[in-house]
Each structure stands twice: as C-alpha cells, then as structure tokens.
Short mmCIF file of C-alpha atoms in Angstrom, two decimals:
data_model
loop_
_atom_site.label_atom_id
_atom_site.label_comp_id
_atom_site.label_asym_id
_atom_site.label_seq_id
_atom_site.Cartn_x
_atom_site.Cartn_y
_atom_site.Cartn_z
CA MET A 1 37.68 79.52 -35.13
CA ASN A 2 39.15 82.25 -36.53
CA SER A 3 42.98 80.38 -36.76
CA ARG A 4 46.06 80.92 -33.84
CA ILE A 5 49.48 81.50 -35.94
CA LEU A 6 53.00 82.02 -34.22
CA ILE A 7 55.79 84.30 -35.56
CA VAL A 8 59.11 84.11 -34.45
CA ASP A 9 61.47 86.60 -35.76
CA ASP A 10 64.60 88.05 -34.15
CA GLU A 11 63.19 91.36 -35.31
CA LYS A 12 59.95 92.90 -33.45
CA ASP A 13 58.72 94.77 -36.56
CA ILE A 14 59.04 91.79 -38.70
CA CYS A 15 57.09 90.29 -35.91
CA PHE A 16 55.00 93.46 -35.38
CA LEU A 17 54.44 93.62 -39.58
CA ILE A 18 53.73 90.04 -40.53
CA SER A 19 50.79 89.65 -37.11
CA GLU A 20 49.07 93.15 -38.14
CA ILE A 21 48.68 91.40 -42.31
CA PHE A 22 47.50 88.33 -40.41
CA GLN A 23 45.22 90.30 -38.43
CA ASP A 24 44.05 92.25 -41.35
CA GLU A 25 42.34 88.30 -41.97
CA ASN A 26 40.96 88.18 -38.64
CA PHE A 27 43.83 85.77 -37.88
CA ILE A 28 45.15 85.23 -34.03
CA THR A 29 48.85 86.27 -33.35
CA ASP A 30 51.28 85.99 -31.51
CA SER A 31 54.72 86.32 -31.97
CA ALA A 32 58.25 85.96 -29.49
CA LEU A 33 62.08 87.50 -30.23
CA ASN A 34 64.34 84.66 -29.69
CA SER A 35 63.57 80.07 -29.06
CA LYS A 36 63.27 80.13 -25.28
CA ASP A 37 59.95 83.24 -26.10
CA ALA A 38 59.36 80.94 -28.51
CA LEU A 39 58.76 77.44 -27.49
CA ASN A 40 56.97 78.72 -24.58
CA LYS A 41 54.55 80.47 -25.75
CA PHE A 42 54.83 76.95 -28.84
CA ASN A 43 53.43 75.22 -25.57
CA THR A 44 51.12 78.15 -24.30
CA PHE A 45 49.62 79.79 -27.27
CA LYS A 46 48.99 76.41 -29.15
CA PRO A 47 49.14 78.04 -33.21
CA ASP A 48 47.50 76.29 -35.68
CA LEU A 49 50.69 77.33 -38.05
CA VAL A 50 54.23 78.56 -37.56
CA ILE A 51 56.32 81.83 -39.17
CA LEU A 52 59.23 81.21 -38.34
CA ASP A 53 63.15 82.83 -39.66
CA VAL A 54 66.05 81.21 -39.59
CA TRP A 55 68.11 83.57 -38.79
CA LEU A 56 67.38 84.23 -34.72
CA GLY A 57 69.86 86.84 -33.17
CA ASN A 58 70.34 86.52 -29.72
CA SER A 59 68.75 83.18 -29.46
CA GLU A 60 70.10 79.18 -27.95
CA LEU A 61 68.42 78.07 -31.29
CA TYR A 62 69.04 78.82 -35.28
CA GLY A 63 65.48 78.56 -36.77
CA ILE A 64 65.64 75.38 -38.16
CA GLU A 65 66.50 73.43 -34.58
CA LEU A 66 63.53 75.23 -33.97
CA LEU A 67 61.67 73.88 -36.44
CA LYS A 68 62.38 70.20 -35.41
CA LYS A 69 61.77 70.79 -31.68
CA PHE A 70 57.47 72.28 -33.05
CA LYS A 71 57.33 68.81 -34.59
CA GLN A 72 58.58 67.22 -32.61
CA ILE A 73 55.66 68.02 -30.16
CA THR A 74 53.40 68.30 -32.47
CA PRO A 75 54.21 66.69 -35.46
CA THR A 76 51.52 68.38 -38.01
CA VAL A 77 51.63 72.10 -36.93
CA PRO A 78 52.32 73.87 -40.65
CA VAL A 79 56.15 75.63 -40.34
CA ILE A 80 56.56 78.24 -43.16
CA ILE A 81 60.16 79.60 -42.67
CA ILE A 82 61.15 83.54 -44.00
CA THR A 83 64.58 84.34 -43.90
CA GLY A 84 66.20 87.42 -46.12
CA HIS A 85 69.66 85.45 -47.08
CA GLY A 86 68.57 81.72 -48.42
CA THR A 87 69.95 79.01 -50.29
CA VAL A 88 68.82 76.64 -51.78
CA ASP A 89 70.61 73.72 -49.63
CA MET A 90 68.61 75.46 -46.96
CA ALA A 91 65.53 75.39 -48.60
CA VAL A 92 66.12 71.39 -48.94
CA ASN A 93 67.20 71.39 -46.14
CA ALA A 94 64.13 73.14 -44.18
CA ILE A 95 62.17 71.34 -46.05
CA LYS A 96 62.69 67.95 -44.95
CA ASN A 97 63.16 69.06 -41.42
CA GLY A 98 58.80 69.20 -41.87
CA ALA A 99 58.93 72.85 -43.04
CA TYR A 100 55.70 73.45 -45.19
CA ASP A 101 57.37 75.86 -47.53
CA PHE A 102 60.16 78.39 -47.44
CA VAL A 103 60.06 82.25 -48.28
CA GLU A 104 62.38 84.39 -49.05
CA LYS A 105 61.92 88.00 -47.34
CA PRO A 106 60.42 90.75 -48.78
CA PHE A 107 57.74 88.92 -49.79
CA ALA A 108 54.32 89.86 -50.64
CA SER A 109 51.33 89.99 -48.03
CA GLU A 110 49.24 88.03 -50.30
CA LYS A 111 51.48 85.92 -51.63
CA ILE A 112 52.85 84.38 -47.46
CA ILE A 113 48.49 84.58 -46.58
CA ILE A 114 47.64 81.97 -49.22
CA LEU A 115 50.22 80.09 -48.70
CA ALA A 116 49.58 79.88 -44.81
CA LYS A 117 45.74 79.47 -46.02
CA ARG A 118 47.25 76.67 -48.08
CA ALA A 119 49.28 75.57 -45.05
CA LEU A 120 46.52 75.29 -42.03
CA GLU A 121 44.05 73.71 -45.24
CA SER A 122 46.81 70.62 -45.28
CA ALA A 123 46.54 70.58 -41.48
CA LYS A 124 43.55 70.11 -40.89
CA LEU A 125 42.68 67.95 -43.98
CA ILE A 126 45.73 65.69 -42.54
CA ASN A 127 44.38 65.60 -38.88
CA GLU A 128 40.96 64.85 -39.72
CA ASN A 129 42.26 61.32 -42.30
CA LYS A 130 44.07 60.60 -38.69
CA LEU A 131 41.67 61.12 -37.06
CA LEU A 132 39.31 59.02 -39.27
CA MET A 133 41.15 56.05 -39.36
CA LYS A 134 41.24 56.05 -36.07
CA ILE A 135 37.50 55.45 -36.26
CA ALA A 136 37.51 53.38 -39.30
CA ASP A 137 38.28 50.01 -37.93
CA PRO A 138 39.33 47.06 -40.30
CA HIS A 139 37.84 45.06 -37.81
CA THR A 140 34.41 46.29 -36.72
CA PRO A 141 31.12 43.80 -38.11
CA LEU A 142 28.52 44.30 -40.37
CA ILE A 143 25.76 44.51 -38.13
CA GLY A 144 21.88 44.16 -39.77
CA ASN A 145 19.56 41.43 -40.26
CA SER A 146 18.76 42.09 -43.37
CA SER A 147 18.47 40.27 -47.33
CA PHE A 148 21.67 42.99 -48.27
CA ILE A 149 23.69 42.50 -45.11
CA ILE A 150 23.24 39.51 -45.33
CA ASN A 151 23.88 38.33 -48.71
CA LEU A 152 27.12 41.28 -48.38
CA LYS A 153 28.51 39.10 -45.17
CA LYS A 154 28.51 35.89 -47.81
CA ASN A 155 30.07 37.60 -50.48
CA LEU A 156 32.42 39.05 -48.74
CA ASN A 157 33.01 35.80 -46.83
CA LYS A 158 33.39 34.39 -49.84
CA PHE A 159 35.35 36.29 -51.81
CA SER A 160 37.92 37.56 -48.76
CA LYS A 161 38.98 34.39 -49.51
CA SER A 162 40.06 33.61 -52.99
#
C-alpha cells in the first residue's frame, strides 16, 4: 500500500511542487493551505506523514501549534517541518514538540524524499513495536508437556526466585 502524505503550506505553488515530487515516487498526496483545512484533512485523509510549513499566513494556527494538534490526534505520525525563514531555536522547538525533522527551503527533492522514507520507516517500526508489546503479555504461561517445557518451567521457577 502506498503511503499517504499531507502537505500543509500557505503557498499553493509549494504544495503543488511537493505533491508532484512525492507522486512521482508513487506516494498518495493531499494538501492544505491553512490550519483549519489541515486539521480537517488530517482527520479524513489519515496521512502516514505530514510535511508542514512553520509560517501559515491567513491561518488560525502556526505550524508548531498545528504540529502539537497532530501529535495529540495521532502521536506516532511523523511530521517534517519546512520553512523559508528558519532559526536554530525554531528547529529545536519543532523537534521538542515532536517533529521528525526540520528542513529549510529551498530543499533538494532527493533530500525530502529520503527524509520522508526514513520518517515513514521509523513510524512503521514504532507502530510494530507497540503492537508486539501488546501481543507479548509477560503473564502468558508456557504451554506444553514435553520434557523440554517441563524442565524449562522448573528452571524458570527456580531462577526467578533468586
């Protein structure tokens, strides 16, 4: 299944450009020009990754505030912050609030593709790990009557007490 990417930028041309870059790589994309539209599309489109501009003109929320909202809704969704006017403090703030990475415009298309693939792989591994942790109940008893299992149970009981 192809990953879904939501692109949030107040510049329509930037949304189109980033969308074309990812569609060429067989990703499914959607875009939003403001925070209200972004939140609606986040809930309906259910993206696997968000590309989010820090400065959203004509918007109720700025990028970092929107990042916090996305993380409240789906904590594991990776968000890559993009900006044309970045500072070190802004990048640190974005990472502290859950951004996967911070990229300054203009960026090379190869760089954003590699970064997106890494973010998606990281999110996939985190989700798989959480699922395995739910499945692997530490109180699940050993089942079996073979000599190996009986011996293992005896040894576990003996060693767990020490």
